[in-house]
Short mmCIF file of C-alpha atoms and ligand atoms in Angstrom, two decimals:
data_model
loop_
_atom_site.label_atom_id
_atom_site.label_comp_id
_atom_site.label_asym_id
_atom_site.label_seq_id
_atom_site.Cartn_x
_atom_site.Cartn_y
_atom_site.Cartn_z
CA MET U 1 -11.47 -2.67 16.13
CA GLY U 2 -9.36 -2.02 13.10
CA SER U 3 -9.80 1.62 11.70
CA MET U 4 -9.29 3.29 8.45
CA LYS U 5 -7.09 6.44 8.19
CA GLU U 6 -8.42 9.02 5.33
CA VAL U 7 -6.14 10.61 3.66
CA LYS U 8 -6.51 12.79 0.58
CA ALA U 9 -4.56 11.44 -2.17
CA GLU U 10 -2.00 13.70 -4.05
CA ASP U 11 -2.27 11.78 -7.14
CA GLY U 12 -6.21 12.09 -7.08
CA ALA U 13 -7.35 13.25 -10.03
CA ALA U 14 -10.25 16.25 -9.79
CA ALA U 15 -13.40 15.12 -11.86
CA PRO U 16 -12.93 16.14 -15.34
CA PRO U 17 -14.51 19.71 -16.54
CA SER U 18 -17.79 19.06 -18.66
CA ASN U 19 -15.80 18.80 -22.17
CA GLY U 20 -15.10 15.63 -22.84
CA VAL U 21 -18.26 14.45 -21.21
CA ALA U 22 -21.30 13.33 -22.82
CA ALA U 23 -24.73 13.94 -21.61
CA VAL U 24 -26.86 10.66 -21.16
CA PRO U 25 -28.83 9.92 -24.19
CA THR U 26 -32.48 10.47 -23.61
CA ALA U 27 -34.04 7.60 -22.14
CA THR U 28 -37.03 5.76 -23.72
CA GLY U 29 -38.35 5.40 -20.06
CA GLY U 30 -40.56 2.28 -19.39
CA PRO U 31 -40.04 -0.22 -16.40
CA ASP U 32 -36.78 -1.58 -17.77
CA ASN U 33 -35.31 1.72 -18.42
CA PRO U 34 -36.37 4.11 -15.87
CA THR U 35 -35.01 7.70 -16.14
CA ARG U 36 -34.66 10.65 -13.83
CA ARG U 37 -34.37 14.11 -15.31
CA GLY U 38 -30.94 15.74 -14.55
CA ARG U 39 -30.06 19.29 -13.82
CA SER U 40 -28.93 20.08 -17.56
CA GLY U 41 -32.54 18.86 -18.71
CA SER U 42 -30.94 15.55 -19.56
CA ALA U 43 -32.17 12.53 -18.25
CA ALA U 44 -30.15 10.04 -15.72
CA VAL U 45 -30.91 6.21 -17.32
CA LEU U 46 -31.09 3.60 -14.46
CA PRO U 47 -29.23 1.50 -13.88
CA LEU U 48 -26.30 3.82 -14.15
CA GLU U 49 -23.62 2.89 -16.58
CA VAL U 50 -20.24 1.98 -15.34
CA GLY U 51 -18.16 5.20 -16.16
CA THR U 52 -20.75 7.44 -14.99
CA ARG U 53 -19.47 10.52 -13.20
CA VAL U 54 -22.06 11.81 -10.39
CA MET U 55 -21.98 13.51 -6.84
CA CYS U 56 -22.10 11.05 -3.80
CA ARG U 57 -22.76 11.52 -0.23
CA TRP U 58 -19.89 10.13 1.69
CA ARG U 59 -19.33 9.23 5.33
CA ASP U 60 -18.82 13.12 6.29
CA GLN U 61 -22.56 13.36 4.75
CA LYS U 62 -21.19 15.97 2.00
CA PRO U 63 -21.45 15.32 -1.44
CA HIS U 64 -18.10 14.27 -3.27
CA PRO U 65 -17.47 13.68 -7.08
CA VAL U 66 -17.32 9.95 -7.78
CA LYS U 67 -16.97 7.76 -10.95
CA VAL U 68 -19.22 4.41 -11.13
CA ILE U 69 -16.62 1.58 -11.45
CA GLU U 70 -18.90 -1.22 -11.27
CA ARG U 71 -22.53 -1.92 -10.58
CA ARG U 72 -24.25 -5.09 -9.13
CA LYS U 73 -28.19 -6.10 -8.47
CA THR U 74 -29.02 -5.87 -4.78
CA CYS U 75 -30.20 -9.39 -3.52
CA SER U 76 -33.65 -8.16 -2.23
CA GLY U 77 -34.38 -5.44 -4.39
CA GLY U 78 -36.47 -5.37 -7.74
CA PRO U 79 -34.84 -5.91 -11.30
CA ASN U 80 -33.78 -2.10 -11.42
CA ASP U 81 -32.44 -2.29 -8.03
CA TYR U 82 -28.60 -1.78 -8.18
CA GLU U 83 -25.88 -0.74 -5.89
CA TYR U 84 -22.81 0.84 -7.46
CA TYR U 85 -19.04 0.59 -6.76
CA VAL U 86 -17.75 4.07 -6.74
CA HIS U 87 -14.29 5.69 -7.03
CA TYR U 88 -14.07 9.05 -5.13
CA THR U 89 -11.64 10.90 -7.41
CA GLU U 90 -10.49 13.05 -4.84
CA PHE U 91 -9.42 10.47 -2.72
CA ASN U 92 -7.05 7.40 -2.73
CA ARG U 93 -8.42 4.01 -4.33
CA ARG U 94 -8.47 2.48 -0.68
CA LEU U 95 -11.66 4.61 -0.10
CA ASP U 96 -13.57 2.97 -2.95
CA GLU U 97 -16.96 1.55 -1.84
CA TRP U 98 -20.44 0.08 -2.79
CA VAL U 99 -23.20 2.58 -2.15
CA LYS U 100 -26.67 2.62 -2.57
CA LEU U 101 -28.73 4.64 -5.07
CA GLU U 102 -29.94 7.07 -2.45
CA GLN U 103 -26.37 8.40 -1.64
CA LEU U 104 -26.11 9.45 -5.69
CA ASP U 105 -27.41 12.65 -6.70
CA LEU U 106 -28.64 11.83 -9.92
CA ASP U 107 -29.16 15.56 -10.78
CA THR U 108 -25.32 15.64 -11.22
CA VAL U 109 -24.97 12.66 -13.51
CA GLU U 110 -22.56 12.85 -16.27
CA THR U 111 -21.14 10.04 -18.61
CA ASP U 112 -17.66 10.03 -19.53
CA VAL U 113 -17.15 8.91 -23.32
CA ASP U 114 -12.95 9.12 -22.63
CA GLU U 115 -13.12 6.14 -20.64
CA LYS U 116 -11.14 4.01 -22.66
CA VAL U 117 -8.50 6.20 -23.45
CA GLU U 118 -8.03 7.07 -19.72
CA ASP U 119 -8.10 3.85 -18.63
CA LYS U 120 -4.97 2.81 -21.24
CA VAL U 121 -3.07 5.64 -19.78
CA THR U 122 -3.10 4.62 -16.28
CA SER U 123 -2.74 1.09 -17.14
CA LEU U 124 0.53 2.23 -19.07
CA LYS U 125 1.89 3.90 -16.05
CA MET U 126 3.50 1.02 -14.70
CA THR U 127 7.27 1.11 -14.19
CA ARG U 128 9.60 -1.15 -16.17
CA HIS U 129 10.23 -3.20 -13.03
CA GLN U 130 6.44 -3.75 -12.26
CA LYS U 131 6.08 -4.77 -15.69
CA ARG U 132 8.76 -7.55 -15.53
CA LYS U 133 7.11 -8.49 -12.01
CA ILE U 134 3.93 -9.07 -13.79
CA ASP U 135 5.68 -10.72 -16.83
CA GLU U 136 7.52 -12.94 -14.45
CA THR U 137 4.33 -13.99 -12.74
CA HIS U 138 2.58 -14.61 -15.76
CA VAL U 139 5.47 -16.53 -17.40
CA GLU U 140 5.14 -18.90 -14.29
CA HIS U 141 1.71 -19.28 -15.15
CA GLY U 142 2.04 -20.20 -18.77
CA HIS U 143 1.93 -16.77 -20.29
CA GLU U 144 4.81 -15.65 -22.40
CA GLU U 145 4.34 -11.65 -22.36
CA LEU U 146 1.76 -9.34 -21.20
CA ASP U 147 0.86 -6.58 -23.74
CA ALA U 148 -0.56 -3.26 -23.08
CA ALA U 149 -4.10 -5.05 -23.36
CA SER U 150 -3.36 -7.79 -20.78
CA LEU U 151 -2.15 -4.97 -18.32
CA ARG U 152 -5.64 -3.14 -18.73
CA GLU U 153 -7.13 -6.48 -18.07
CA HIS U 154 -5.07 -6.67 -14.98
CA GLU U 155 -6.27 -3.30 -13.76
CA GLU U 156 -10.03 -4.37 -14.85
CA PHE U 157 -9.59 -7.17 -12.60
CA THR U 158 -8.38 -5.25 -9.59
CA LYS U 159 -10.56 -2.59 -9.60
CA VAL U 160 -13.08 -3.65 -7.04
CA LYS U 161 -12.05 -4.86 -3.87
CA ASN U 162 -13.01 -8.52 -3.21
CA ILE U 163 -12.51 -9.35 0.44
CA ALA U 164 -14.15 -6.31 2.76
CA LYS U 165 -13.00 -7.14 5.88
CA ILE U 166 -10.33 -9.37 7.68
CA GLU U 167 -10.07 -10.90 11.63
CA LEU U 168 -6.73 -10.74 12.58
CA GLY U 169 -5.69 -11.36 16.23
CA ARG U 170 -7.68 -8.96 18.37
CA TYR U 171 -8.78 -6.99 15.29
CA GLU U 172 -11.12 -6.77 12.90
CA ILE U 173 -9.84 -4.60 9.82
CA ASP U 174 -11.41 -3.17 6.93
CA THR U 175 -9.46 -3.91 3.56
CA TRP U 176 -8.33 -1.37 1.27
CA TYR U 177 -7.41 -2.95 -2.09
CA PHE U 178 -8.29 -6.33 -4.20
CA SER U 179 -5.82 -9.08 -3.24
CA PRO U 180 -5.49 -11.92 -5.68
CA PHE U 181 -6.76 -14.94 -3.12
CA PRO U 182 -7.61 -18.04 -4.71
CA PRO U 183 -11.07 -18.42 -6.29
CA GLU U 184 -12.61 -20.21 -3.36
CA TYR U 185 -11.77 -17.52 -0.78
CA SER U 186 -12.31 -14.33 -3.43
CA ASP U 187 -15.94 -14.22 -2.82
CA SER U 188 -15.88 -13.95 1.04
CA PRO U 189 -17.12 -11.08 2.67
CA LYS U 190 -14.67 -11.59 5.57
CA LEU U 191 -11.44 -13.79 5.79
CA TYR U 192 -10.47 -15.04 9.28
CA PHE U 193 -6.19 -15.18 9.62
CA CYS U 194 -4.66 -16.92 12.27
CA GLU U 195 -1.98 -14.21 13.29
CA PHE U 196 0.90 -16.42 13.80
CA CYS U 197 1.11 -18.61 10.78
CA LEU U 198 -1.40 -16.40 8.71
CA ASN U 199 -3.27 -19.30 7.16
CA PHE U 200 -6.48 -17.85 6.38
CA MET U 201 -10.18 -19.36 6.43
CA LYS U 202 -13.43 -18.32 5.29
CA ARG U 203 -15.47 -19.20 8.86
CA LYS U 204 -15.08 -18.44 12.20
CA GLU U 205 -15.30 -21.77 13.61
CA GLN U 206 -12.58 -22.92 11.45
CA LEU U 207 -10.11 -20.55 12.84
CA GLN U 208 -11.10 -21.41 16.31
CA ARG U 209 -10.39 -25.02 15.38
CA HIS U 210 -7.16 -24.21 13.87
CA MET U 211 -5.99 -21.92 16.81
CA ARG U 212 -6.36 -25.32 19.03
CA LYS U 213 -3.98 -26.82 16.81
CA CYS U 214 -1.60 -24.25 15.52
CA ASP U 215 1.59 -24.17 17.69
CA LEU U 216 2.89 -21.02 16.28
CA LYS U 217 3.19 -18.10 18.67
CA HIS U 218 5.49 -15.95 16.93
CA PRO U 219 6.30 -15.59 12.91
CA PRO U 220 8.72 -18.71 11.56
CA GLY U 221 12.37 -17.83 11.11
CA ASP U 222 15.02 -16.16 13.27
CA GLU U 223 14.46 -13.36 16.09
CA ILE U 224 17.24 -10.92 14.90
CA TYR U 225 16.32 -7.93 16.95
CA ARG U 226 14.25 -7.61 20.79
CA SER U 227 14.27 -4.46 22.51
CA GLY U 228 11.51 -4.28 25.26
CA THR U 229 8.32 -5.49 23.84
CA LEU U 230 9.38 -5.00 20.24
CA SER U 231 10.94 -8.07 17.99
CA MET U 232 11.82 -8.80 14.39
CA PHE U 233 11.81 -11.81 12.73
CA GLU U 234 13.59 -12.68 9.59
CA VAL U 235 11.74 -14.99 7.40
CA ASP U 236 13.21 -16.93 4.27
CA GLY U 237 10.67 -17.00 1.84
CA LYS U 238 12.31 -20.12 0.39
CA LYS U 239 12.18 -21.95 3.77
CA ASN U 240 8.74 -20.64 4.76
CA LYS U 241 6.92 -20.68 1.48
CA VAL U 242 3.49 -20.93 2.90
CA TYR U 243 3.95 -18.14 5.35
CA GLY U 244 5.51 -16.05 2.69
CA GLN U 245 2.59 -16.08 0.20
CA ASN U 246 0.27 -15.74 3.06
CA LEU U 247 1.72 -12.58 4.06
CA CYS U 248 1.96 -11.35 0.62
CA TYR U 249 -2.04 -11.89 0.09
CA LEU U 250 -2.93 -10.12 3.23
CA ALA U 251 -0.13 -7.25 2.58
CA LYS U 252 -1.93 -6.85 -0.94
CA LEU U 253 -5.06 -5.83 0.82
CA PHE U 254 -3.24 -2.58 1.95
CA LEU U 255 -0.76 -2.35 -1.07
CA ASP U 256 -2.42 -0.98 -4.45
CA HIS U 257 0.38 -0.29 -6.77
CA LYS U 258 2.45 -3.75 -6.00
CA THR U 259 2.33 -6.88 -8.11
CA LEU U 260 2.01 -10.28 -6.03
CA TYR U 261 5.32 -12.11 -6.25
CA TYR U 262 4.44 -15.69 -6.27
CA ASP U 263 7.69 -16.52 -6.04
CA VAL U 264 8.76 -15.71 -2.54
CA ASP U 265 11.73 -17.60 -2.58
CA LEU U 266 13.55 -14.58 -3.65
CA PHE U 267 12.63 -12.51 -0.73
CA LEU U 268 13.47 -12.04 2.84
CA PHE U 269 10.57 -11.01 5.20
CA TYR U 270 11.34 -8.69 8.00
CA VAL U 271 8.03 -9.30 10.59
CA LEU U 272 7.94 -6.70 13.46
CA CYS U 273 5.65 -7.87 16.37
CA GLU U 274 4.60 -6.44 19.85
CA CYS U 275 5.12 -9.43 22.05
CA ASP U 276 3.03 -10.25 25.43
CA ASP U 277 2.25 -13.44 27.18
CA ARG U 278 -0.04 -14.63 24.18
CA GLY U 279 2.73 -14.06 21.71
CA CYS U 280 4.30 -12.07 19.43
CA HIS U 281 1.61 -10.05 17.35
CA MET U 282 2.45 -8.80 13.96
CA VAL U 283 2.24 -4.98 13.74
CA GLY U 284 3.71 -4.59 10.16
CA TYR U 285 6.75 -5.75 7.95
CA PHE U 286 8.99 -5.03 5.19
CA SER U 287 10.11 -7.40 2.44
CA LYS U 288 13.66 -7.10 1.06
CA GLU U 289 14.83 -9.26 -2.18
CA LYS U 290 18.00 -11.03 -1.34
CA HIS U 291 19.78 -9.95 -4.39
CA SER U 292 18.62 -6.68 -5.78
CA GLU U 293 20.13 -5.32 -9.18
CA GLU U 294 18.45 -1.79 -8.46
CA SER U 295 19.76 -1.60 -5.00
CA TYR U 296 16.37 -1.48 -3.34
CA ASN U 297 16.85 -2.38 0.35
CA LEU U 298 13.02 -2.72 0.61
CA ALA U 299 10.11 -3.77 -1.60
CA CYS U 300 7.08 -3.71 0.09
CA ILE U 301 6.32 -1.89 3.49
CA LEU U 302 3.31 -2.09 5.78
CA THR U 303 1.84 -1.22 9.24
CA LEU U 304 -1.19 -2.99 9.69
CA PRO U 305 -4.13 -0.27 9.95
CA PRO U 306 -4.84 -0.52 13.61
CA TYR U 307 -0.95 0.07 14.31
CA GLN U 308 -0.59 3.09 12.08
CA ARG U 309 0.54 6.64 12.78
CA LYS U 310 2.39 5.19 16.02
CA GLY U 311 5.86 5.53 14.46
CA TYR U 312 6.42 1.79 13.21
CA GLY U 313 6.47 2.71 9.57
CA LYS U 314 9.70 5.03 10.46
CA PHE U 315 11.09 2.19 12.45
CA LEU U 316 10.60 -0.34 9.69
CA ILE U 317 12.10 2.12 7.29
CA ALA U 318 14.98 2.89 9.72
CA PHE U 319 15.33 -1.01 10.24
CA SER U 320 15.81 -1.54 6.39
CA TYR U 321 18.62 1.17 6.31
CA GLU U 322 20.38 -0.40 9.35
CA LEU U 323 20.37 -3.73 7.36
CA SER U 324 21.86 -1.54 4.40
CA LYS U 325 24.54 -0.26 6.84
CA LYS U 326 25.66 -3.58 7.71
CA GLU U 327 25.87 -4.83 4.11
CA GLY U 328 28.03 -1.91 3.37
CA LYS U 329 25.35 -0.73 0.63
CA VAL U 330 23.27 2.37 -0.22
CA GLY U 331 19.63 1.21 -0.57
CA THR U 332 16.27 2.48 -1.69
CA PRO U 333 12.81 1.67 -1.76
CA GLU U 334 11.34 0.03 -4.56
CA ARG U 335 9.04 2.39 -6.46
CA PRO U 336 6.43 3.50 -7.10
CA LEU U 337 6.04 4.70 -3.55
CA SER U 338 2.24 4.90 -2.44
CA ASP U 339 1.12 8.17 -1.09
CA LEU U 340 1.64 7.07 2.48
CA GLY U 341 4.85 5.49 1.44
CA LEU U 342 6.20 8.87 0.15
CA LEU U 343 4.83 10.56 3.34
CA SER U 344 6.53 8.10 5.64
CA TYR U 345 9.95 7.98 3.70
CA ARG U 346 9.99 11.63 3.04
CA GLY U 347 9.59 12.25 6.99
CA TYR U 348 12.23 9.89 7.56
CA TRP U 349 15.06 11.11 5.03
CA THR U 350 14.23 14.61 6.16
CA ARG U 351 14.75 14.05 9.77
CA VAL U 352 17.69 11.87 9.54
CA LEU U 353 19.40 14.39 7.14
CA LEU U 354 18.43 17.41 9.09
CA ASP U 355 20.14 16.02 12.27
CA ILE U 356 23.34 15.57 10.49
CA LEU U 357 23.21 18.66 9.00
CA LYS U 358 22.82 20.16 12.18
CA LYS U 359 25.74 18.66 14.05
CA HIS U 360 28.06 19.21 11.12
CA LYS U 361 26.77 23.10 10.72
CA GLY U 362 26.24 22.17 7.10
CA ASN U 363 29.72 21.42 6.06
CA ILE U 364 29.30 18.04 4.45
CA SER U 365 28.86 16.35 1.10
CA ILE U 366 26.06 14.63 -0.25
CA LYS U 367 28.55 11.63 -0.76
CA GLU U 368 29.46 11.90 2.99
CA LEU U 369 25.69 11.99 3.86
CA SER U 370 25.28 8.80 1.97
CA ASP U 371 27.95 7.19 3.25
CA MET U 372 26.82 7.77 7.05
CA THR U 373 23.12 6.92 6.43
CA ALA U 374 23.11 4.31 3.78
CA ILE U 375 20.54 6.52 1.67
CA LYS U 376 21.06 6.67 -1.92
CA PRO U 377 22.41 10.14 -3.08
CA ASP U 378 19.44 10.71 -5.40
CA ASP U 379 17.27 10.28 -2.40
CA ILE U 380 19.41 12.95 -0.67
CA LEU U 381 19.39 15.17 -3.24
CA SER U 382 15.57 15.00 -3.88
CA THR U 383 14.67 15.41 -0.30
CA LEU U 384 17.25 18.76 0.17
CA GLN U 385 15.92 20.15 -3.05
CA THR U 386 12.48 19.64 -1.48
CA LEU U 387 13.66 21.45 1.66
CA ASP U 388 15.30 24.08 -0.68
CA LEU U 389 18.76 23.32 0.76
CA ILE U 390 20.80 22.85 -2.56
CA GLN U 391 22.46 25.34 -4.82
CA TYR U 392 23.80 24.51 -8.03
CA ARG U 393 27.21 26.30 -8.55
CA LYS U 394 29.66 25.74 -11.18
CA GLY U 395 28.17 22.50 -12.30
CA GLN U 396 27.85 20.92 -8.75
CA HIS U 397 24.99 20.55 -6.14
CA VAL U 398 26.05 22.41 -3.06
CA ILE U 399 24.24 22.10 0.27
CA CYS U 400 23.35 25.59 1.99
CA ALA U 401 22.40 24.90 5.37
CA ASP U 402 21.50 28.03 7.01
CA PRO U 403 21.00 27.24 10.82
CA LYS U 404 18.00 28.97 11.44
CA VAL U 405 16.52 27.25 8.26
CA LEU U 406 17.38 23.67 9.60
CA ASP U 407 15.48 24.74 12.95
CA ARG U 408 12.51 25.72 11.14
CA HIS U 409 12.37 22.57 8.87
CA LEU U 410 13.53 20.27 11.95
CA LYS U 411 10.26 21.61 13.82
CA ALA U 412 8.16 20.98 10.99
CA ALA U 413 9.71 17.37 10.66
CA GLY U 414 7.31 16.26 13.44
CA ARG U 415 7.98 13.30 15.56
CA GLY U 416 11.03 10.89 14.72
CA GLY U 417 9.02 7.84 15.22
CA LEU U 418 10.62 4.68 17.19
CA GLU U 419 14.15 4.23 17.44
CA VAL U 420 16.22 1.37 16.18
CA ASP U 421 18.68 0.14 19.18
CA VAL U 422 21.50 -1.07 16.88
CA SER U 423 23.04 -2.77 19.52
CA LYS U 424 20.12 -4.89 19.73
CA LEU U 425 20.14 -6.10 16.18
CA ILE U 426 21.90 -9.42 15.62
CA TRP U 427 22.14 -9.88 11.89
CA THR U 428 24.62 -10.98 9.16
CA PRO U 429 23.83 -10.35 5.54
CA TYR U 430 21.88 -12.84 3.66
CA LYS U 431 24.28 -15.79 1.78
CA GLU U 432 23.10 -18.44 -0.26
CA GLN U 433 23.70 -21.86 1.20
CA GLY U 434 25.07 -24.92 -0.28
N1 LIG I 501 -2.23 10.67 7.05
C1 LIG I 501 -1.16 11.62 6.72
N2 LIG I 501 -0.02 11.24 7.38
C2 LIG I 501 0.63 9.92 7.41
C3 LIG I 501 -0.61 9.22 7.49
C4 LIG I 501 -1.85 9.63 7.21
N3 LIG I 501 -2.78 8.53 7.23
N4 LIG I 501 0.13 7.85 7.56
C5 LIG I 501 1.34 8.18 7.66
N5 LIG I 501 1.45 9.49 7.53
C6 LIG I 501 2.87 10.24 7.65
C7 LIG I 501 3.13 11.06 8.47
O1 LIG I 501 4.00 11.89 8.43
C8 LIG I 501 4.01 10.23 9.50
O2 LIG I 501 4.56 10.88 10.60
P1 LIG I 501 3.93 11.61 12.21
O3 LIG I 501 2.92 10.62 12.53
O4 LIG I 501 5.21 11.80 12.68
O5 LIG I 501 3.26 12.87 11.35
C9 LIG I 501 4.45 9.31 8.66
O6 LIG I 501 4.02 9.13 7.41
C10 LIG I 501 5.09 7.99 9.19
O7 LIG I 501 4.20 7.59 10.38
P2 LIG I 501 4.62 6.17 11.03
O8 LIG I 501 3.48 6.28 12.14
O9 LIG I 501 5.91 5.97 11.28
O10 LIG I 501 4.39 5.29 9.62
P3 LIG I 501 2.94 4.03 10.05
O11 LIG I 501 3.27 2.93 10.96
O12 LIG I 501 1.53 4.75 9.69
O13 LIG I 501 3.22 3.34 8.29
C11 LIG I 501 3.03 2.98 6.17
C12 LIG I 501 3.45 3.89 7.21
C13 LIG I 501 4.12 1.76 6.17
C14 LIG I 501 3.24 3.71 4.66
C15 LIG I 501 1.52 2.80 6.03
O14 LIG I 501 0.97 3.70 5.91
C16 LIG I 501 0.88 1.76 5.34
O15 LIG I 501 1.07 0.56 5.71
N6 LIG I 501 0.15 1.89 4.06
C17 LIG I 501 -0.52 1.04 3.24
C18 LIG I 501 0.58 0.49 2.73
C19 LIG I 501 1.64 1.19 1.82
O16 LIG I 501 1.17 2.28 1.16
N7 LIG I 501 2.79 1.33 1.76
C20 LIG I 501 3.95 1.74 1.21
C21 LIG I 501 3.77 1.51 -0.12
S1 LIG I 501 5.66 2.00 -1.07
C22 LIG I 501 6.48 0.48 -1.06
O17 LIG I 501 6.03 -0.63 -0.17
C23 LIG I 501 7.77 0.73 -1.27
ZN1 LIG I 502 -1.94 -20.67 12.56
#
């Protein structure tokens, strides 16, 4: 079964202090407006309002601060029986979930009056590139421009996970985020994916019927790498539009800050598979723009949850740089990076750069490091700064690599991940045909 990894988000904001937080107004009581008296003497009105902050018993059985994002009536319960969709303010949004009233400690209820302001700030935190993507997506759908209000609406719309689980190959996987599946699918508790063509269905029997007909046993496109049981396929979004779109719908379930590009024509998808006698099973992928103005060599990266923490993420990252080397360009991942994306990139950059610094005993420039690795100089600088290996002398950044310090960092950098065997990569850079 697919499992979910729990990581404390670096960006997870702690619950705000009590200033800016209003007590819940005293309720009138009565059957339609039940109340519970809180610790402060104020009463919690049921059902709780969206925006309420309260402590919630999590799966570790301990109380954690949450914010109520949405509420809904339970199908079996009475008129006042609601369940609540909550965001654990200490954790990443992927852990947001529906909880029962019993899990909430009503003595701790606080209502946040600054809600609107806060929402505005988060929705405006999008990068220019992200906004351009949303704009383009919406232009395609007949909207000229997205203003701040529409962006807020977009956030509103994606705040509650729509599909709770998927079945893919041998795995049932809990999803992490909202994904904009077509409306006829978006109310399904579980979607069934064909693991080869990535078509999705609402019922198991439909999938079974499909599997008898589907003749794919690997992703469409060209196999450009094979080493042992690992294969990488390059899929052109223009030639395999439906596959590209299916992959985006699937990936969005695990990617928060990515706007879905409906225009998959502009992308190549690199799909990593573990192969056996039943076929090539997708482990993860990354996408890459055919032409990037910003020298991005990777747009989105995903390792499916059942395969995470086994080194595939670093393999995919290494692969993206091998492609850049073949193109004779430096590259960088598209921003913003997720918490897990940043951890993986930092880990990769650290290991690659420290290995070279060790070999060259530190006598190497940032430009030379970039030429050797295809890592963008900015990313090299920020990595070495984080490791405290950079000094600023006479208006220049200088690498100061004490061998003992290098060894200490290398030890701390952990495992190297799966290696890309470049001799097994058969690939030429993308060229527009005709
Ligand atoms: N908790 C703590 N550290 C973690 C975790 C975790 N759950 N997952 C990864 N890391 C860190 C570790 O340092 C790990 O190295 P280690 O195992 O040697 O300690 C390192 O990241 C990479 O581990 P890998 O096994 O190589 O990577 P994985 O196959 O798990 O994939 C990835 C990493 C792709 C980021 C995965 O977590 C994922 O798909 N997440 C969801 C989608 C996502 O956030 N993608 C990045 C978005 S940014 C962008 O697309 C440009
Ligand atoms: Zn299929």
